[in-house]
Coordinates of C-alpha atoms and ligand atoms in Angstrom, one line a residue:
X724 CA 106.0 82.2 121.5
X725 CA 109.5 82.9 120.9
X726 CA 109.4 86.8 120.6
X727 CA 112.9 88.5 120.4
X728 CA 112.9 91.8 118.4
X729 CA 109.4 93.6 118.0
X730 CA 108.3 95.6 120.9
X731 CA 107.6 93.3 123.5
X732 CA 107.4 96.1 126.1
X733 CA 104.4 98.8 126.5
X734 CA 106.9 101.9 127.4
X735 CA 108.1 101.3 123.7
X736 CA 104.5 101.4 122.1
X737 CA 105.2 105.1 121.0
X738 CA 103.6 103.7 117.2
X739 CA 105.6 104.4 114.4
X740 CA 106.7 107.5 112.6
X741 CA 106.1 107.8 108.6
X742 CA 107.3 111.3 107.6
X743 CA 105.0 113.7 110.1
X744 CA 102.4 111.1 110.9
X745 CA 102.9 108.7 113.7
X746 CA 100.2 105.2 113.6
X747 CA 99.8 103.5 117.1
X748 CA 99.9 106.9 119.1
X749 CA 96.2 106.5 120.6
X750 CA 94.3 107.9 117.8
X751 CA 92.9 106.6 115.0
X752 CA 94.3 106.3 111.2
X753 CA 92.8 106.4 108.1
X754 CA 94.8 105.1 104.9
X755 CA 92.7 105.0 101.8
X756 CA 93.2 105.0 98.0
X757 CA 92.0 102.7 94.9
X758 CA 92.9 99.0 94.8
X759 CA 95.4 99.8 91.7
X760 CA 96.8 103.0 90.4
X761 CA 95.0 103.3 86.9
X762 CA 96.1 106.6 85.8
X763 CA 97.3 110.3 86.5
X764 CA 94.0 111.5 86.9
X765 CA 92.2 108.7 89.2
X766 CA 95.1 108.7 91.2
X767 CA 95.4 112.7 91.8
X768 CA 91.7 112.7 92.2
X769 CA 91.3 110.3 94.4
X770 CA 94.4 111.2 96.8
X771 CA 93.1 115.2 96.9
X772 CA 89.6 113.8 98.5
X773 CA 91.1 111.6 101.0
X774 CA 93.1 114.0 102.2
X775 CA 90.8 116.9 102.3
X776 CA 88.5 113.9 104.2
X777 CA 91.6 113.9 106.8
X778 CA 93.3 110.9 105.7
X779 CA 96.8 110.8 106.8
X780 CA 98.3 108.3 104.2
X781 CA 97.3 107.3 100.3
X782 CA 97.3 103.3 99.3
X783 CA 97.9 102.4 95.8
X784 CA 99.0 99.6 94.0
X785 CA 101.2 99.5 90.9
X786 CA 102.7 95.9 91.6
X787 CA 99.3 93.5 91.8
X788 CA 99.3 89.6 93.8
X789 CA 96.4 88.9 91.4
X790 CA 95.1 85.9 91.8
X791 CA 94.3 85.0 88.2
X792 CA 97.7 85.9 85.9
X793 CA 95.0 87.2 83.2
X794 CA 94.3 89.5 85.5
X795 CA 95.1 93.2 85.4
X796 CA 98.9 93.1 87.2
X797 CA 99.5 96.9 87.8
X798 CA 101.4 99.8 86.5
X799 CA 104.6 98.4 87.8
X800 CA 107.1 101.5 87.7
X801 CA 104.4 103.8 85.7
X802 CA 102.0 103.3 88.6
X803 CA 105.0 104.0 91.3
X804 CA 105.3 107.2 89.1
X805 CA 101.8 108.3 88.9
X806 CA 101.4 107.5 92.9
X807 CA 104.6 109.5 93.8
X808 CA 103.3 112.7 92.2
X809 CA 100.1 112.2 93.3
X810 CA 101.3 111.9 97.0
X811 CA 103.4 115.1 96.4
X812 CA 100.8 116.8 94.9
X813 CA 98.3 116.3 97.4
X814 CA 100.8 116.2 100.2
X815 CA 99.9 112.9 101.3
X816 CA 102.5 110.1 102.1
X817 CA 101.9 106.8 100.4
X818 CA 102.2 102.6 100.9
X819 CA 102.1 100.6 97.9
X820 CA 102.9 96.8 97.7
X821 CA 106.2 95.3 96.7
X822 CA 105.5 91.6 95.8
X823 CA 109.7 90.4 94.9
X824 CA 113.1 90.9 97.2
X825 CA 114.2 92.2 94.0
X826 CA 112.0 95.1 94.1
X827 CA 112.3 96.5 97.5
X828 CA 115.6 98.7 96.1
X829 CA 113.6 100.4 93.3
X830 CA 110.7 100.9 94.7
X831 CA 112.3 102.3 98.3
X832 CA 112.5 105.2 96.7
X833 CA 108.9 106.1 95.4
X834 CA 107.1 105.1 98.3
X835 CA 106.6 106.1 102.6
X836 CA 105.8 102.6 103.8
X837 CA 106.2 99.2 102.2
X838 CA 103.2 96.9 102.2
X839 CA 103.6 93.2 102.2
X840 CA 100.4 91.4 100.8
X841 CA 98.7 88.5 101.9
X842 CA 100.1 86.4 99.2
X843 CA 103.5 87.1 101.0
X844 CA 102.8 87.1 104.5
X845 CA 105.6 83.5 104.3
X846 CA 107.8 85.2 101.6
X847 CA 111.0 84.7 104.2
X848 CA 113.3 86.3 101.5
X849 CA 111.0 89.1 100.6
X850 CA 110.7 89.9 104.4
X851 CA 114.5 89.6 104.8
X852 CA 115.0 92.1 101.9
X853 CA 112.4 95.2 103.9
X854 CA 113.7 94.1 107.2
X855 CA 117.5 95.1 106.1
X856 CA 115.9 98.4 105.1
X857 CA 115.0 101.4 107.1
X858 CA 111.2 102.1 105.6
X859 CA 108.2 101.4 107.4
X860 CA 106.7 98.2 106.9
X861 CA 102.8 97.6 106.7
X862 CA 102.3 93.8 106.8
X863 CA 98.9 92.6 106.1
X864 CA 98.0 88.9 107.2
X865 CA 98.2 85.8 104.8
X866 CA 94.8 84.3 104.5
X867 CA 95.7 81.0 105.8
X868 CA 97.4 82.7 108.7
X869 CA 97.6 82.1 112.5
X870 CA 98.2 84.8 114.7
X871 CA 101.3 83.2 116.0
X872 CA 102.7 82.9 112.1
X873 CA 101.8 86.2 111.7
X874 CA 103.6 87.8 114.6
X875 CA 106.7 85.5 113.4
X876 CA 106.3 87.1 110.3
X877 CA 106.8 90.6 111.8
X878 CA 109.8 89.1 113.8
X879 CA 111.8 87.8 110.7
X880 CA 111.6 91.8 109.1
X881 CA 112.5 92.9 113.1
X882 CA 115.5 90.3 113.5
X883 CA 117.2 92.0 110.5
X884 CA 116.9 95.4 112.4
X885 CA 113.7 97.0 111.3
X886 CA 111.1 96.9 113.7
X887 CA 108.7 99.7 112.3
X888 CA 106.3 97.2 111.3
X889 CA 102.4 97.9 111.3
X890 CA 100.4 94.7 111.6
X891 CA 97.4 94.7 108.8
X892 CA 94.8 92.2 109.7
X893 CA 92.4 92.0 106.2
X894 CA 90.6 88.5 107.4
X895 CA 91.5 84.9 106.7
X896 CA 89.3 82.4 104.4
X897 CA 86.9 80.4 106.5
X898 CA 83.7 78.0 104.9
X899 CA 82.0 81.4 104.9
X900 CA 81.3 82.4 101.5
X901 CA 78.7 85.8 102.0
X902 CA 82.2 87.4 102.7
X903 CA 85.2 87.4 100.4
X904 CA 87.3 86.8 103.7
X905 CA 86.2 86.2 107.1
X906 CA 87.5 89.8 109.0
X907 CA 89.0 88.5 112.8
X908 CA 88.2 91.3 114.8
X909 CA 89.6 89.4 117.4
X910 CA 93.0 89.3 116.1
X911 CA 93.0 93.1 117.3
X912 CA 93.5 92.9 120.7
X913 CA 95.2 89.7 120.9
X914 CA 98.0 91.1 118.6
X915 CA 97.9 94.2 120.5
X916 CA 98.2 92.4 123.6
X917 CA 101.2 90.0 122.9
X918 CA 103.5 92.2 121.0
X919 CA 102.3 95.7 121.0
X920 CA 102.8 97.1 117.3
X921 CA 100.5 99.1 115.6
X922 CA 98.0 97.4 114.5
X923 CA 95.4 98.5 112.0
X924 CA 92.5 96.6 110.0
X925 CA 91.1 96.7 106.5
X926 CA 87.7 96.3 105.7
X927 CA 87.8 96.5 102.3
X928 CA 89.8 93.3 101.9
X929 CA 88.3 91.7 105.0
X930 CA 84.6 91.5 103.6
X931 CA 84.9 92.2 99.8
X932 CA 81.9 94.0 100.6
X933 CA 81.2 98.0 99.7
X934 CA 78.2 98.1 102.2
X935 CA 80.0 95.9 105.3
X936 CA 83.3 98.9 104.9
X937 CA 81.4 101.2 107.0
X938 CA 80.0 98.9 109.6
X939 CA 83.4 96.8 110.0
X940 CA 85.3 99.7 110.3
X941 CA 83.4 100.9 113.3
X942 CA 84.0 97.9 115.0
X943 CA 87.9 97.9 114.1
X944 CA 88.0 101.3 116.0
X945 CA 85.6 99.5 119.2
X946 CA 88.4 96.9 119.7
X947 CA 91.3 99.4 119.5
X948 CA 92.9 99.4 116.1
X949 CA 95.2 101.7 115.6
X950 CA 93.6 102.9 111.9
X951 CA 91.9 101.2 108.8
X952 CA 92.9 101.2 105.3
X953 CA 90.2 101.0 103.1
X954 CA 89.9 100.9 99.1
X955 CA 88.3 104.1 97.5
X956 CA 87.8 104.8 93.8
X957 CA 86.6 107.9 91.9
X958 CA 84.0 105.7 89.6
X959 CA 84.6 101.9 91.7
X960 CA 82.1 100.6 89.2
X961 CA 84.8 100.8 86.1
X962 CA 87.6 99.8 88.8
X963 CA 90.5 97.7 86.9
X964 CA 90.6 95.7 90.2
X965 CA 88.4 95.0 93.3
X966 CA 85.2 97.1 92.0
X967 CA 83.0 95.5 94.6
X968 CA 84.8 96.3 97.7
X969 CA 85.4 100.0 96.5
X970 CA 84.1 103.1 98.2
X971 CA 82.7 106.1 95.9
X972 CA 84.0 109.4 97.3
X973 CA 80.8 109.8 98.4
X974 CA 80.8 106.8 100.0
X975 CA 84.3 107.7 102.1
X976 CA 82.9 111.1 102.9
X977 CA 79.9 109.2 104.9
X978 CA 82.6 106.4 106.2
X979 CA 84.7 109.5 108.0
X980 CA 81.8 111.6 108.8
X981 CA 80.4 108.7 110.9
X982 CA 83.8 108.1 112.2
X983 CA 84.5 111.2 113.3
X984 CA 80.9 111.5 115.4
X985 CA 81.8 108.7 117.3
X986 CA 85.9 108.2 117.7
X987 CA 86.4 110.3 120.7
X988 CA 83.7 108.2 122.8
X989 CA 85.2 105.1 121.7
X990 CA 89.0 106.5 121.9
X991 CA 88.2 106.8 125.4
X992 CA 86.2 103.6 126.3
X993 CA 88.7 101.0 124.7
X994 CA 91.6 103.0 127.0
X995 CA 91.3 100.2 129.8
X996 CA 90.3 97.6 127.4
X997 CA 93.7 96.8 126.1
Ligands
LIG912 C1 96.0 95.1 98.8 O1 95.8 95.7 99.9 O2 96.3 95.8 97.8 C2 95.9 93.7 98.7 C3 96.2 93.0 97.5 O3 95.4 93.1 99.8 P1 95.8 91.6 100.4 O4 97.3 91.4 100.2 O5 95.3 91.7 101.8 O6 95.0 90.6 99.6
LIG913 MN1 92.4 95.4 96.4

């Protein structure tokens, strides 16, 4: 594999900065928020009890890859609104997807970290446009991925001259069909292995599931992720988008209680592993 720009060596694995957090320093991030930014007061709600849960970054769409065009497509620039406010109300800094190269200059300034989606994963011009910028990049896998085309993915953002790029992996469509994706754990510490980003996994995506969140993100921390990012909703029943895969605040408060008993132990078995 013809790897060029993203770190390559393990001196450089330092993670990468957003604001005052760092992901891919040895611990253990948590990014959380609803599917979609619906509103002032879901989004404000939901981004005070994540952080007073201890996560260290807010997720919220306002531009939605839907897969239907019926289908509910976001806030657009009244959901970047909403989610800025929110972020600097609650302190929290935010990622939030943009979809079109034309977008990345608008919405660079109400959000902490860019996320390519799926859909986009092979959107050469759209990774072009964020890999001339200076913003962390969170690129999640396309469905119909390899690893290799993902790490090329990375590589065209990194050959423009932005290498702070966090590798998302949020599973791949198999014959499976319990699952809304099939979630490739294993993509962890290969990717870890041959280029040394950040990487982090999201359950939520990965299994479409509310009940396989919890589970699924234990195992992302067993095989060394760097963080998850999973969806969270203050009513996910009435969710405009992914109400199945959602976690209640309830819900979240188990998902980092459970975390939290455990990620020290397995903080310090997977040093070693990787
Ligand atoms: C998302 O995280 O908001 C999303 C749409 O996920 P994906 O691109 O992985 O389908
Ligand atoms: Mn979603």
């Amino acid at each position: 594999m013809d790897i060029r720009y993203i770190a390559k060596d393990v001196d450089k694995n330092k993670g990468v900065k957003i604001k005052d957090i760092i992901i891919g320093n040895g611990d253990f991030t948590i990014i959380a928020g609803p599917c979609s930014v619906e509103n002032s007061e879901m989004i404000i709600s939901t981004a005070q009890h994540v952080k007073s849960m201890g996560a260290a970054m807010l997720r919220g769409g306002a531009f939605k890859p839907r897969t239907s065009p019926y289908s509910f497509q976001g806030l657009k620039e009244e959901g970047l609104d909403l989610l800025k406010s929110a972020s600097e109300k609650a302190n929290i800094p935010v990622v939030s997807e943009v979809m079109d190269p034309r977008d990345v200059e608008r919405i660079y300034n109400y959000v902490d970290m860019f996320q390519i989606g799926s859909r986009n994963m092979q959107n050469f011009s759209l990774l072009k446009e964020v890999g001339r910028t200076d913003k962390p990049i969170l690129l999640k896998r396309g469905m119909a991925a390899t690893i290799e085309d993902f790490i090329m993915a990375a590589e065209y953002m990194a050959a423009e001259g932005n290498d702070k790029i966090i590798l998302c992996e949020r599973g791949i469509r198999t014959f499976e069909n319990m699952t809304r994706n099939t979630l490739d754990l294993a993509a962890v510490p290969i990717l870890k292995k041959l280029c040394k980003l950040p990487v982090i996994v999201d359950p939520s995506h990965g299994t479409g599931v509310r009940d396989l969140v919890l589970p699924m993100s234990l195992a992302a921390l067993a095989v060394g992720a760097d963080g998850i990012m999973v969806e969270v909703h203050p009513d996910p029943a009435c969710a405009l988008s992914d109400a199945d895969q959602s976690l209640s605040f309830d819900d979240f408060e188990a998902l980092i209680k459970r975390i939290n008993q455990v990620k020290e132990h397995f903080l310090d078995i997977r040093e070693g592993c990787l």
